[in-house]
Structure formats: structure tokens, C-alpha cells
Amino acid sequence: MSETKPEILFINMAKGFGGGEFQTEQLMLALPEYKVYFFGKKNGKFIQKLREHKNITILNLFQIIKRVLNKKPLIIHAQDGRGAHIAGFLKLISGKSVVITRHVAFPFKRKSSTKSYKNADILVGVSEQVSHNLRDLNSNVKTIYGCIKPLLENNQFEQTFFSEKTRKLSIAHIGNLQKVKNFELTIELAKNFPEILFYIVGSGELEQALKEQAKDLKNVIFIPFTPYIGSIFKHIDVQILPSFLEGLPGVILEGYQYNIPTIANAVGGIPEIIEDGKTGYLIKHNTPESYQKVLKDLLNHPEQLIELKENIKLYMRHNDFSAQNMAKQYAEIYQHLLAEKP
């Protein structure tokens, strides 16, 4: 029976496993009506993770070329920039339809990078801002927000990092420790607010440099990358996201599951999921002074947090960020393309 299913070939060439890879994995798992194939970096973390799923078939380069040249109905779906290049080549040799999802708001590095996007059948942006940028390349653009899933918690982990609360307010900055995430700003804030406890959660290339920057600060706690993000949200009041660039950061929606508001730089798709003053705060000038004003207000008016949390409950009640809803929207695209090229 599975032989009669239309086929989707997903391509993602990322080395690691970040937000975009999580979204790709959840989408593949939520498409039981399709035969799902995957091509990615041979020794990448993503492929290792996908080997856990029996309904996803991992292919090598020779196998994907053979697959697309087959006469069976098949959609090629690229999930990152390098994957888009490969999808463009496969479309050229096979005529199969191509969908490209762009997860980031970064500008394209070179003109050659845009060719595959221009030639794709449909582009998908993970936020309206990302979609807006894509419309300069291709008129067939759709916005599909990502999904969130229940987060893991662990009692022992919580006892290690959250055994006592001695500050007026606790804030977490969660993400890969990279320049674009602007953890330096968070540490600058910690210097000015000794009464606030700051958690820096994640691992990455800047770990040692950031620890050096914060070495004299007793109100900064580093937590390495952990699967127990639910435990983080259980024990904080607010999260902060001063990134220079973002697509649609899932960490904001993950925080919403625990009614945690976010103070964030108003870039990319962030203004689409934060209602300023209602579910969080949008910062228009990404400077320490702008964040300081919000933090002072929260310290002086703690009742604001209660109101923010109630607003987040309402927001989540009226918005569906499930993998099933995301997959349903993608399936509509696949069905449209398959009908065009039976």
C-alpha cells in the first residue's frame, strides 16, 4: 500500500541540529500519507537523529538522483540554502516540483544563491518578514509558521540549577552561543542589575569568551545545552532575546507554553508573535538602555508580569502552533503541485 503513496524528498545540509532542523523533523513525522525520503550531510547530527524514525528513508546522492528520475509522483522540498542548490539541480534533470522553505531572515550572500529560489515552484517563509524578502525573487510565496512540542523537564536538573531563588527577578537568554544571538548585551545588563538573576543557556563557539566577560558577576549562571528546556521555563520570570537577526524564533513560543513573556529585539518574525506590552516587549533600538527601561518597569511594577502571563494564556488559546497544523498547510502545497504535474 505504501508504494502508492506520493513521495517527498526532503533536503537539509546543516551540520548540526537547530531550530530549522527541528521543524523539518516534525514536518516529516506529521505526513503519514506520503512516503518520506531524506538527503543530508552524511556525518551530520540531523541524519543521526533521523535514524530513530522508521518511516523516514535516508538516501545517498546516487539514490536521490535515481529517485527523482523515477516516474512516480515526487516533490523535492529543500529546507536550507545548500539544500536549495541541490534541489535546483534535481529539478533541472528531472522536471520534478520544488518547494524551498527559508527559516532565516539573513540576506543572501551571493547572487548565485538566489537562482534556485527564483526557479522553485513555491517558496515558504517561516514568518511574514521572511516571506516579504522572498517575494523579490519569486511571486509564489506562502507563509507557514513553525510548530512547538511539549518540553522536557527533569527534577535533578532543576535541583542543580534552581535550588534557591534569592533575586527579585530571574531572566533566561536561551540559544546557541553565537555572535548573532547578542549574549554580550545580556551580560552588560547583568552588570547594571545585580538584583536580577540571569541564566545564559546554551553551548557554542563563544562560551569561553562570554564566561570571561561575566567572570566577576555573581548574578550570571551559565547552563550548558540541555534537553530540559521546560525546567528552565518553570523557574524563570522572563526571557530575553536581543538577537541581531531572527526568522521566527521557536523559543518565544516554547516560553509561551509556560506563560513566560519575552523581551526581544523587533527583528524578523518576532513582532508577529509578540504583542508589545501584552505578551512581551518589543525593543526597537537594540541597546542596553532600551532593555534597562523595561527591566526597571518590571522591578517596580511586578503586577505587570501577572497581566502578561494571563495575556499569553489567551494568545495560546487562539493560535495553533502544532506540528499537525503546520503539516496540513504544507500538504495543501504538495497536493496543489502534484495535481499540476500528475
Tab-separated table of C-alpha atoms in Angstrom:
chain	number	residue	atom	x	y	z
A	1	MET	CA	0.000	0.000	0.000
A	2	SER	CA	2.867	2.378	0.778
A	3	GLU	CA	4.016	2.024	-2.841
A	4	THR	CA	1.003	4.042	-3.991
A	5	LYS	CA	1.848	6.992	-1.762
A	6	PRO	CA	3.187	10.162	-3.371
A	7	GLU	CA	6.777	10.836	-2.375
A	8	ILE	CA	8.512	13.780	-0.691
A	9	LEU	CA	12.287	14.135	-0.806
A	10	PHE	CA	13.463	16.449	1.995
A	11	ILE	CA	16.927	18.011	1.733
A	12	ASN	CA	18.725	19.697	4.627
A	13	MET	CA	22.521	20.035	4.577
A	14	ALA	CA	23.025	21.522	8.049
A	15	LYS	CA	25.878	20.144	10.166
A	16	GLY	CA	24.049	20.482	13.458
A	17	PHE	CA	20.516	20.233	14.772
A	18	GLY	CA	18.948	23.647	15.337
A	19	GLY	CA	15.506	25.198	15.077
A	20	GLY	CA	15.177	24.665	11.325
A	21	GLU	CA	16.113	21.003	11.643
A	22	PHE	CA	13.597	20.506	14.432
A	23	GLN	CA	10.865	21.969	12.205
A	24	THR	CA	11.907	19.707	9.304
A	25	GLU	CA	11.850	16.628	11.541
A	26	GLN	CA	8.398	17.441	12.935
A	27	LEU	CA	7.038	18.052	9.430
A	28	MET	CA	8.361	14.730	8.129
A	29	LEU	CA	6.831	12.859	11.063
A	30	ALA	CA	3.429	14.502	10.529
A	31	LEU	CA	2.991	13.346	6.907
A	32	PRO	CA	1.802	9.715	7.132
A	33	GLU	CA	0.060	9.970	3.747
A	34	TYR	CA	3.423	10.440	1.989
A	35	LYS	CA	6.477	8.247	1.508
A	36	VAL	CA	9.225	10.376	3.075
A	37	TYR	CA	12.857	10.395	1.943
A	38	PHE	CA	15.723	12.472	3.304
A	39	PHE	CA	19.089	13.596	1.992
A	40	GLY	CA	21.541	15.452	4.222
A	41	LYS	CA	25.111	15.728	5.450
A	42	LYS	CA	26.432	12.191	5.859
A	43	ASN	CA	28.016	12.708	9.274
A	44	GLY	CA	25.695	15.483	10.441
A	45	LYS	CA	23.763	15.406	13.715
A	46	PHE	CA	20.468	15.599	11.813
A	47	ILE	CA	20.906	12.302	9.964
A	48	GLN	CA	21.933	10.573	13.194
A	49	LYS	CA	18.707	11.756	14.815
A	50	LEU	CA	16.532	10.753	11.854
A	51	ARG	CA	17.789	7.169	12.000
A	52	GLU	CA	15.482	6.785	15.024
A	53	HIS	CA	12.413	7.136	12.790
A	54	LYS	CA	11.435	4.071	10.767
A	55	ASN	CA	9.086	5.962	8.424
A	56	ILE	CA	11.916	8.173	7.081
A	57	THR	CA	14.230	6.650	4.465
A	58	ILE	CA	17.701	8.206	4.264
A	59	LEU	CA	19.239	8.266	0.781
A	60	ASN	CA	22.702	8.950	-0.609
A	61	LEU	CA	23.458	11.145	-3.642
A	62	PHE	CA	23.224	8.330	-6.178
A	63	GLN	CA	19.920	7.187	-4.696
A	64	ILE	CA	18.293	10.639	-4.772
A	65	ILE	CA	19.195	11.096	-8.439
A	66	LYS	CA	17.716	7.676	-9.207
A	67	ARG	CA	14.627	8.575	-7.119
A	68	VAL	CA	13.866	11.873	-8.869
A	69	LEU	CA	14.320	10.302	-12.299
A	70	ASN	CA	11.681	7.708	-11.403
A	71	LYS	CA	8.259	8.322	-12.933
A	72	LYS	CA	6.440	8.187	-9.579
A	73	PRO	CA	4.900	11.414	-8.240
A	74	LEU	CA	7.514	13.180	-6.128
A	75	ILE	CA	8.034	16.615	-4.566
A	76	ILE	CA	11.508	17.920	-3.715
A	77	HIS	CA	11.469	20.022	-0.534
A	78	ALA	CA	14.675	21.870	0.409
A	79	GLN	CA	14.995	23.183	3.937
A	80	ASP	CA	18.211	25.220	3.841
A	81	GLY	CA	20.368	27.244	1.440
A	82	ARG	CA	22.717	24.449	0.367
A	83	GLY	CA	19.739	22.144	0.055
A	84	ALA	CA	18.125	24.690	-2.258
A	85	HIS	CA	21.127	24.447	-4.637
A	86	ILE	CA	20.796	20.655	-4.766
A	87	ALA	CA	17.030	20.919	-5.275
A	88	GLY	CA	17.623	23.294	-8.198
A	89	PHE	CA	19.919	20.757	-9.855
A	90	LEU	CA	17.453	17.905	-9.284
A	91	LYS	CA	14.643	19.988	-10.803
A	92	LEU	CA	16.827	20.685	-13.833
A	93	ILE	CA	17.470	16.999	-14.548
A	94	SER	CA	14.033	15.654	-13.627
A	95	GLY	CA	11.407	18.396	-14.012
A	96	LYS	CA	10.067	17.495	-10.548
A	97	SER	CA	8.400	20.268	-8.496
A	98	VAL	CA	10.497	22.043	-5.872
A	99	VAL	CA	9.452	23.674	-2.603
A	100	ILE	CA	12.016	25.663	-0.610
A	101	THR	CA	11.455	26.713	2.997
A	102	ARG	CA	13.554	29.584	4.294
A	103	HIS	CA	13.936	29.603	8.066
A	104	VAL	CA	16.157	32.656	8.445
A	105	ALA	CA	15.974	36.358	7.679
A	106	PHE	CA	19.645	36.577	6.680
A	107	PRO	CA	20.271	38.296	3.340
A	108	PHE	CA	21.518	36.055	0.521
A	109	LYS	CA	25.316	36.005	0.428
A	110	ARG	CA	25.746	35.970	-3.341
A	111	LYS	CA	23.642	36.277	-6.475
A	112	SER	CA	24.174	32.626	-7.381
A	113	SER	CA	22.395	31.697	-4.144
A	114	THR	CA	19.153	33.186	-5.413
A	115	LYS	CA	18.902	31.209	-8.656
A	116	SER	CA	17.355	28.101	-7.082
A	117	TYR	CA	14.856	30.248	-5.173
A	118	LYS	CA	13.812	32.015	-8.375
A	119	ASN	CA	13.283	28.704	-10.165
A	120	ALA	CA	11.406	26.928	-7.346
A	121	ASP	CA	7.698	26.223	-7.776
A	122	ILE	CA	6.802	27.588	-4.321
A	123	LEU	CA	8.792	29.333	-1.601
A	124	VAL	CA	7.754	29.191	2.046
A	125	GLY	CA	8.800	31.736	4.672
A	126	VAL	CA	8.510	30.880	8.360
A	127	SER	CA	7.335	34.424	9.073
A	128	GLU	CA	5.723	37.244	7.113
A	129	GLN	CA	9.015	39.134	7.256
A	130	VAL	CA	10.929	36.229	5.695
A	131	SER	CA	8.182	35.819	3.068
A	132	HIS	CA	8.342	39.534	2.258
A	133	ASN	CA	12.058	39.206	1.473
A	134	LEU	CA	11.414	36.146	-0.726
A	135	ARG	CA	8.818	37.907	-2.890
A	136	ASP	CA	11.614	39.853	-4.560
A	137	LEU	CA	12.746	36.529	-6.039
A	138	ASN	CA	9.547	34.620	-6.709
A	139	SER	CA	5.851	35.534	-6.791
A	140	ASN	CA	4.763	32.125	-5.441
A	141	VAL	CA	5.388	32.617	-1.719
A	142	LYS	CA	3.439	31.349	1.283
A	143	THR	CA	3.955	31.896	5.000
A	144	ILE	CA	3.748	28.873	7.288
A	145	TYR	CA	4.677	29.295	10.933
A	146	GLY	CA	6.643	26.583	12.672
A	147	CYS	CA	5.443	24.293	15.434
A	148	ILE	CA	6.224	23.664	19.076
A	149	LYS	CA	6.046	20.478	21.122
A	150	PRO	CA	5.787	19.670	24.830
A	151	LEU	CA	9.108	20.396	26.521
A	152	LEU	CA	11.080	18.053	28.735
A	153	GLU	CA	11.561	18.599	32.462
A	154	ASN	CA	13.893	16.934	34.957
A	155	ASN	CA	13.829	17.203	38.766
A	156	GLN	CA	17.525	16.518	39.262
A	157	PHE	CA	18.416	19.168	36.687
A	158	GLU	CA	16.174	21.654	38.495
A	159	GLN	CA	17.786	20.918	41.856
A	160	THR	CA	21.216	21.519	40.327
A	161	PHE	CA	20.487	24.943	38.860
A	162	PHE	CA	17.367	26.244	40.631
A	163	SER	CA	17.694	25.079	44.228
A	164	GLU	CA	17.077	28.556	45.644
A	165	LYS	CA	15.799	31.871	44.376
A	166	THR	CA	17.443	34.892	46.005
A	167	ARG	CA	16.770	37.629	43.433
A	168	LYS	CA	13.745	39.775	42.681
A	169	LEU	CA	13.574	38.661	39.073
A	170	SER	CA	15.069	35.804	37.033
A	171	ILE	CA	15.712	36.042	33.305
A	172	ALA	CA	16.969	33.464	30.797
A	173	HIS	CA	18.698	34.024	27.478
A	174	ILE	CA	18.465	30.722	25.568
A	175	GLY	CA	20.207	29.841	22.302
A	176	ASN	CA	23.388	28.790	20.549
A	177	LEU	CA	26.283	30.845	21.896
A	178	GLN	CA	26.926	32.682	18.643
A	179	LYS	CA	27.538	36.335	17.788
A	180	VAL	CA	24.142	36.815	16.143
A	181	LYS	CA	22.362	35.995	19.432
A	182	ASN	CA	23.999	39.002	21.164
A	183	PHE	CA	24.677	37.400	24.556
A	184	GLU	CA	27.144	40.220	25.229
A	185	LEU	CA	24.216	42.593	25.707
A	186	THR	CA	22.659	40.300	28.298
A	187	ILE	CA	25.876	40.248	30.298
A	188	GLU	CA	26.028	44.055	30.119
A	189	LEU	CA	22.534	44.165	31.606
A	190	ALA	CA	23.612	41.828	34.386
A	191	LYS	CA	26.316	44.312	35.384
A	192	ASN	CA	23.689	47.018	35.893
A	193	PHE	CA	21.087	44.852	37.641
A	194	PRO	CA	22.687	42.857	40.481
A	195	GLU	CA	19.193	42.301	41.895
A	196	ILE	CA	18.229	40.259	38.802
A	197	LEU	CA	19.460	36.698	38.209
A	198	PHE	CA	20.462	35.997	34.595
A	199	TYR	CA	20.694	32.485	33.138
A	200	ILE	CA	22.647	32.025	29.907
A	201	VAL	CA	21.505	28.711	28.464
A	202	GLY	CA	23.279	27.036	25.576
A	203	SER	CA	26.609	25.970	24.132
A	204	GLY	CA	28.687	27.234	21.250
A	205	GLU	CA	31.785	28.936	19.965
A	206	LEU	CA	31.539	31.982	22.263
A	207	GLU	CA	31.209	30.036	25.511
A	208	GLN	CA	34.673	30.798	26.910
A	209	ALA	CA	34.615	34.442	25.808
A	210	LEU	CA	31.229	35.019	27.445
A	211	LYS	CA	32.303	33.331	30.676
A	212	GLU	CA	35.342	35.583	30.734
A	213	GLN	CA	33.109	38.634	30.235
A	214	ALA	CA	30.913	37.539	33.158
A	215	LYS	CA	33.616	36.159	35.467
A	216	ASP	CA	33.074	38.749	38.216
A	217	LEU	CA	29.279	38.657	38.123
A	218	LYS	CA	27.575	36.601	40.825
A	219	ASN	CA	24.154	37.057	39.203
A	220	VAL	CA	25.028	35.248	35.952
A	221	ILE	CA	24.665	31.466	35.771
A	222	PHE	CA	25.706	29.500	32.696
A	223	ILE	CA	23.742	26.370	31.855
A	224	PRO	CA	25.153	24.244	29.014
A	225	PHE	CA	22.913	22.964	26.228
A	226	THR	CA	20.160	20.868	27.789
A	227	PRO	CA	17.102	18.945	26.592
A	228	TYR	CA	15.266	20.106	29.738
A	229	ILE	CA	14.124	23.496	28.472
A	230	GLY	CA	10.788	23.001	30.220
A	231	SER	CA	12.635	23.038	33.545
A	232	ILE	CA	14.229	26.375	32.597
A	233	PHE	CA	10.863	27.985	31.915
A	234	LYS	CA	9.422	26.591	35.159
A	235	HIS	CA	11.922	28.612	37.165
A	236	ILE	CA	12.238	31.959	35.386
A	237	ASP	CA	10.046	35.036	35.127
A	238	VAL	CA	11.039	36.406	31.726
A	239	GLN	CA	13.226	35.505	28.789
A	240	ILE	CA	15.325	37.914	26.742
A	241	LEU	CA	16.145	37.750	23.035
A	242	PRO	CA	18.363	40.609	21.819
A	243	SER	CA	19.396	38.821	18.583
A	244	PHE	CA	20.583	40.879	15.637
A	245	LEU	CA	18.687	38.638	13.188
A	246	GLU	CA	15.917	36.033	13.543
A	247	GLY	CA	13.412	34.179	11.379
A	248	LEU	CA	10.645	33.029	13.700
A	249	PRO	CA	12.329	32.023	16.985
A	250	GLY	CA	10.587	28.978	18.398
A	251	VAL	CA	11.999	29.683	21.847
A	252	ILE	CA	9.434	32.504	22.260
A	253	LEU	CA	6.554	30.112	21.595
A	254	GLU	CA	8.155	27.474	23.823
A	255	GLY	CA	8.191	30.038	26.609
A	256	TYR	CA	4.519	30.768	25.954
A	257	GLN	CA	3.748	27.164	26.924
A	258	TYR	CA	4.828	28.182	30.424
A	259	ASN	CA	3.279	31.664	30.181
A	260	ILE	CA	6.739	33.248	30.047
A	261	PRO	CA	6.891	36.655	28.316
A	262	THR	CA	9.865	37.684	26.179
A	263	ILE	CA	11.725	40.971	25.863
A	264	ALA	CA	13.062	40.884	22.305
A	265	ASN	CA	14.653	42.914	19.556
A	266	ALA	CA	11.909	43.617	16.993
A	267	VAL	CA	13.571	41.850	14.042
A	268	GLY	CA	12.432	39.193	11.581
A	269	GLY	CA	9.186	37.499	12.557
A	270	ILE	CA	9.404	38.430	16.239
A	271	PRO	CA	6.778	41.231	16.023
A	272	GLU	CA	4.380	38.647	14.560
A	273	ILE	CA	4.354	36.552	17.753
A	274	ILE	CA	4.930	39.169	20.461
A	275	GLU	CA	2.124	41.623	21.160
A	276	ASP	CA	4.031	44.580	22.577
A	277	GLY	CA	3.036	45.255	26.161
A	278	LYS	CA	0.654	42.279	26.176
A	279	THR	CA	2.644	39.057	25.704
A	280	GLY	CA	6.090	40.627	25.955
A	281	TYR	CA	8.047	43.701	24.943
A	282	LEU	CA	9.414	44.669	21.539
A	283	ILE	CA	12.676	46.608	21.567
A	284	LYS	CA	13.067	48.935	18.583
A	285	HIS	CA	16.594	50.131	19.379
A	286	ASN	CA	18.732	47.136	20.320
A	287	THR	CA	20.788	48.870	23.007
A	288	PRO	CA	21.273	48.049	26.697
A	289	GLU	CA	19.471	51.272	27.611
A	290	SER	CA	16.280	50.133	25.855
A	291	TYR	CA	16.207	46.874	27.826
A	292	GLN	CA	17.090	48.639	31.067
A	293	LYS	CA	13.911	50.714	30.861
A	294	VAL	CA	11.745	47.587	30.577
A	295	LEU	CA	13.575	45.805	33.382
A	296	LYS	CA	13.189	48.784	35.710
A	297	ASP	CA	9.441	48.840	34.988
A	298	LEU	CA	9.146	45.130	35.781
A	299	LEU	CA	11.089	45.523	39.019
A	300	ASN	CA	8.990	48.496	40.112
A	301	HIS	CA	5.665	47.046	38.966
A	302	PRO	CA	5.748	43.247	39.467
A	303	GLU	CA	1.988	43.110	38.827
A	304	GLN	CA	2.801	43.586	35.127
A	305	LEU	CA	4.135	40.029	34.996
A	306	ILE	CA	0.802	38.637	36.170
A	307	GLU	CA	-1.012	40.524	33.433
A	308	LEU	CA	1.472	39.406	30.771
A	309	LYS	CA	1.041	35.767	31.785
A	310	GLU	CA	-2.760	35.996	31.551
A	311	ASN	CA	-2.473	37.548	28.081
A	312	ILE	CA	-0.178	34.716	26.944
A	313	LYS	CA	-2.748	32.136	28.061
A	314	LEU	CA	-5.338	33.825	25.830
A	315	TYR	CA	-2.899	34.099	22.932
A	316	MET	CA	-2.085	30.384	23.010
A	317	ARG	CA	-5.755	29.505	23.253
A	318	HIS	CA	-6.415	31.264	19.948
A	319	ASN	CA	-3.319	30.178	17.968
A	320	ASP	CA	-2.434	26.685	16.780
A	321	PHE	CA	1.313	26.001	16.627
A	322	SER	CA	1.020	22.213	16.439
A	323	ALA	CA	3.017	20.046	14.042
A	324	GLN	CA	-0.285	18.755	12.658
A	325	ASN	CA	-1.433	22.247	11.708
A	326	MET	CA	1.933	23.026	10.102
A	327	ALA	CA	1.876	19.751	8.141
A	328	LYS	CA	-1.696	20.375	6.989
A	329	GLN	CA	-0.620	23.651	5.376
A	330	TYR	CA	2.373	22.037	3.683
A	331	ALA	CA	0.200	19.152	2.462
A	332	GLU	CA	-2.029	21.669	0.674
A	333	ILE	CA	1.038	22.891	-1.216
A	334	TYR	CA	2.127	19.350	-2.075
A	335	GLN	CA	-1.347	18.404	-3.303
A	336	HIS	CA	-1.518	21.503	-5.476
A	337	LEU	CA	1.848	20.719	-7.091
A	338	LEU	CA	1.029	17.036	-7.588
A	339	ALA	CA	-2.236	17.996	-9.289
A	340	GLU	CA	-0.286	20.271	-11.642
A	341	LYS	CA	2.197	17.504	-12.520
A	342	PRO	CA	0.347	14.197	-12.159
